[in-house]
Amino acid sequence: MAESKRTRSESSFELLGEQTNDMSDAAGLICDFAKILDLRTILKLPILGPRYEDRAEFKCEFGNMLTPLSINYLLDTAVSMDHEMTCQEMDEKHKQIARLLHMILVPCVNGNAKAAVTVRTVDDGNGWVTWRRLCRAFQPMSSDRWAAMET
């Protein structure tokens, strides 16, 4: 019984760590992302606009932009976890990726006041928390909240 019971920190770290064993180090990801950004004619940072309809398109475009880095499943994990992943729960590689993700998201949300405030309220530049809060703010979990947002 004691072996199957995990602490909150252990389960969070293991959920990220188990899936990233084959991923290159964070410095390599940053270099890869710099190369992607250098292809400005092919790929541009998506901008979250002020309209409700912009949300789904932004999420899709942002995920597509990060596909070459192979961290999309980590974005999904950050949103679906039962708590916000703190930097204290991460190893150095995931901290660097979190900071990179936050840095990427900041210019993407300038067109949406609510999203910009959400991003600015994230402590320590934790991109996993930034992404989680944006997704939860703009993609409510319950159908009642969807209906309320539509009106």
Tab-separated table of C-alpha atoms in Angstrom:
chain	number	residue	atom	x	y	z
A	1	MET	CA	0.000	0.000	0.000
A	2	ALA	CA	2.768	2.466	0.895
A	3	GLU	CA	4.586	1.770	-2.391
A	4	SER	CA	1.563	2.622	-4.522
A	5	LYS	CA	0.942	5.888	-2.724
A	6	ARG	CA	2.897	8.759	-4.317
A	7	THR	CA	3.369	12.223	-3.015
A	8	ARG	CA	2.096	15.108	-5.085
A	9	SER	CA	5.636	16.136	-6.099
A	10	GLU	CA	6.751	12.632	-7.006
A	11	SER	CA	3.765	11.903	-9.222
A	12	SER	CA	4.107	15.239	-11.063
A	13	PHE	CA	7.800	14.854	-11.694
A	14	GLU	CA	7.462	11.233	-12.736
A	15	LEU	CA	4.631	12.068	-15.122
A	16	LEU	CA	6.882	14.548	-16.912
A	17	GLY	CA	10.113	12.616	-16.426
A	18	GLU	CA	8.903	9.233	-17.645
A	19	GLN	CA	7.877	10.649	-20.992
A	20	THR	CA	10.968	12.784	-21.598
A	21	ASN	CA	13.791	10.306	-21.110
A	22	ASP	CA	14.538	10.265	-24.847
A	23	MET	CA	14.132	14.029	-25.305
A	24	SER	CA	17.236	16.097	-25.987
A	25	ASP	CA	18.448	18.411	-23.252
A	26	ALA	CA	16.833	21.804	-22.748
A	27	ALA	CA	19.703	23.671	-24.395
A	28	GLY	CA	19.183	21.570	-27.508
A	29	LEU	CA	15.478	22.390	-27.475
A	30	ILE	CA	16.228	26.092	-27.215
A	31	CYS	CA	18.588	25.841	-30.204
A	32	ASP	CA	15.973	23.873	-32.139
A	33	PHE	CA	13.359	26.501	-31.364
A	34	ALA	CA	15.720	29.279	-32.469
A	35	LYS	CA	16.093	27.490	-35.805
A	36	ILE	CA	12.315	27.235	-36.115
A	37	LEU	CA	11.911	30.957	-35.429
A	38	ASP	CA	14.589	31.683	-38.005
A	39	LEU	CA	12.232	30.235	-40.621
A	40	ARG	CA	10.070	33.363	-40.338
A	41	THR	CA	8.727	33.043	-43.852
A	42	ILE	CA	7.377	29.583	-43.076
A	43	LEU	CA	6.475	29.795	-39.413
A	44	LYS	CA	5.344	32.763	-37.329
A	45	LEU	CA	4.381	33.003	-33.692
A	46	PRO	CA	0.607	32.786	-33.464
A	47	ILE	CA	-1.081	35.798	-31.884
A	48	LEU	CA	-4.114	35.364	-29.643
A	49	GLY	CA	-6.629	37.949	-30.797
A	50	PRO	CA	-9.407	39.551	-28.764
A	51	ARG	CA	-12.284	37.589	-30.294
A	52	TYR	CA	-13.733	34.453	-28.724
A	53	GLU	CA	-13.298	32.601	-32.022
A	54	ASP	CA	-9.532	33.216	-31.958
A	55	ARG	CA	-8.946	30.885	-29.022
A	56	ALA	CA	-9.223	27.494	-30.693
A	57	GLU	CA	-7.193	28.629	-33.682
A	58	PHE	CA	-4.447	29.999	-31.414
A	59	LYS	CA	-4.223	26.769	-29.430
A	60	CYS	CA	-3.968	24.721	-32.619
A	61	GLU	CA	-1.376	27.002	-34.242
A	62	PHE	CA	0.708	27.184	-31.075
A	63	GLY	CA	0.723	23.391	-30.766
A	64	ASN	CA	1.667	23.046	-34.440
A	65	MET	CA	4.524	25.502	-34.000
A	66	LEU	CA	5.943	23.409	-31.140
A	67	THR	CA	5.503	20.051	-32.900
A	68	PRO	CA	9.145	19.862	-34.093
A	69	LEU	CA	10.293	20.169	-30.476
A	70	SER	CA	8.230	17.130	-29.435
A	71	ILE	CA	6.843	18.756	-26.290
A	72	ASN	CA	3.147	18.837	-27.243
A	73	TYR	CA	2.339	15.958	-24.911
A	74	LEU	CA	3.946	17.931	-22.082
A	75	LEU	CA	1.590	20.832	-22.850
A	76	ASP	CA	-1.363	18.440	-22.618
A	77	THR	CA	0.021	16.982	-19.395
A	78	ALA	CA	0.413	20.430	-17.833
A	79	VAL	CA	-3.254	21.207	-18.560
A	80	SER	CA	-4.641	17.872	-17.377
A	81	MET	CA	-2.661	17.558	-14.124
A	82	ASP	CA	-4.591	17.868	-10.882
A	83	HIS	CA	-2.413	20.805	-9.743
A	84	GLU	CA	-0.071	23.419	-11.156
A	85	MET	CA	3.467	22.136	-11.552
A	86	THR	CA	5.870	24.308	-9.571
A	87	CYS	CA	9.505	24.854	-10.464
A	88	GLN	CA	10.502	23.161	-7.212
A	89	GLU	CA	8.971	19.923	-8.552
A	90	MET	CA	10.995	19.986	-11.786
A	91	ASP	CA	14.502	19.012	-12.686
A	92	GLU	CA	16.730	21.619	-14.338
A	93	LYS	CA	15.842	20.528	-17.869
A	94	HIS	CA	12.110	21.001	-17.302
A	95	LYS	CA	12.710	24.354	-15.600
A	96	GLN	CA	14.566	25.592	-18.677
A	97	ILE	CA	11.813	24.354	-20.970
A	98	ALA	CA	9.230	26.035	-18.721
A	99	ARG	CA	11.063	29.357	-18.948
A	100	LEU	CA	11.369	29.021	-22.728
A	101	LEU	CA	7.667	28.247	-23.041
A	102	HIS	CA	6.745	31.285	-20.932
A	103	MET	CA	9.070	33.471	-22.985
A	104	ILE	CA	7.376	32.255	-26.189
A	105	LEU	CA	3.866	32.822	-24.835
A	106	VAL	CA	4.403	36.433	-23.692
A	107	PRO	CA	4.441	38.046	-27.156
A	108	CYS	CA	1.713	35.701	-28.400
A	109	VAL	CA	-0.963	37.093	-26.063
A	110	ASN	CA	-0.453	40.833	-26.507
A	111	GLY	CA	-3.606	41.044	-28.644
A	112	ASN	CA	-5.826	39.770	-25.818
A	113	ALA	CA	-6.044	41.771	-22.582
A	114	LYS	CA	-7.363	38.894	-20.448
A	115	ALA	CA	-4.662	36.529	-21.665
A	116	ALA	CA	-1.937	39.148	-21.161
A	117	VAL	CA	-3.020	39.601	-17.535
A	118	THR	CA	-3.090	35.816	-17.072
A	119	VAL	CA	0.471	35.522	-18.373
A	120	ARG	CA	1.763	38.400	-16.226
A	121	THR	CA	0.368	36.821	-13.052
A	122	VAL	CA	2.481	33.673	-13.393
A	123	ASP	CA	5.318	33.689	-10.895
A	124	ASP	CA	8.873	32.708	-11.831
A	125	GLY	CA	8.211	32.443	-15.587
A	126	ASN	CA	6.805	28.921	-15.365
A	127	GLY	CA	5.545	28.220	-18.882
A	128	TRP	CA	3.740	25.035	-17.872
A	129	VAL	CA	1.594	27.068	-15.462
A	130	THR	CA	1.182	29.835	-18.032
A	131	TRP	CA	-0.105	27.391	-20.642
A	132	ARG	CA	-2.345	25.617	-18.131
A	133	ARG	CA	-3.946	28.881	-16.976
A	134	LEU	CA	-4.481	30.105	-20.520
A	135	CYS	CA	-6.107	26.839	-21.587
A	136	ARG	CA	-8.305	26.689	-18.515
A	137	ALA	CA	-9.336	30.331	-18.821
A	138	PHE	CA	-10.275	30.020	-22.466
A	139	GLN	CA	-11.430	26.431	-22.642
A	140	PRO	CA	-13.670	25.785	-19.647
A	141	MET	CA	-14.021	22.227	-18.452
A	142	SER	CA	-17.790	22.216	-17.999
A	143	SER	CA	-20.490	22.652	-20.615
A	144	ASP	CA	-22.247	25.178	-18.337
A	145	ARG	CA	-19.218	27.458	-18.508
A	146	TRP	CA	-19.142	27.095	-22.303
A	147	ALA	CA	-22.763	28.196	-22.467
A	148	ALA	CA	-22.095	31.113	-20.122
A	149	MET	CA	-19.137	32.287	-22.201
A	150	GLU	CA	-21.175	32.175	-25.412
A	151	THR	CA	-23.693	34.721	-24.117
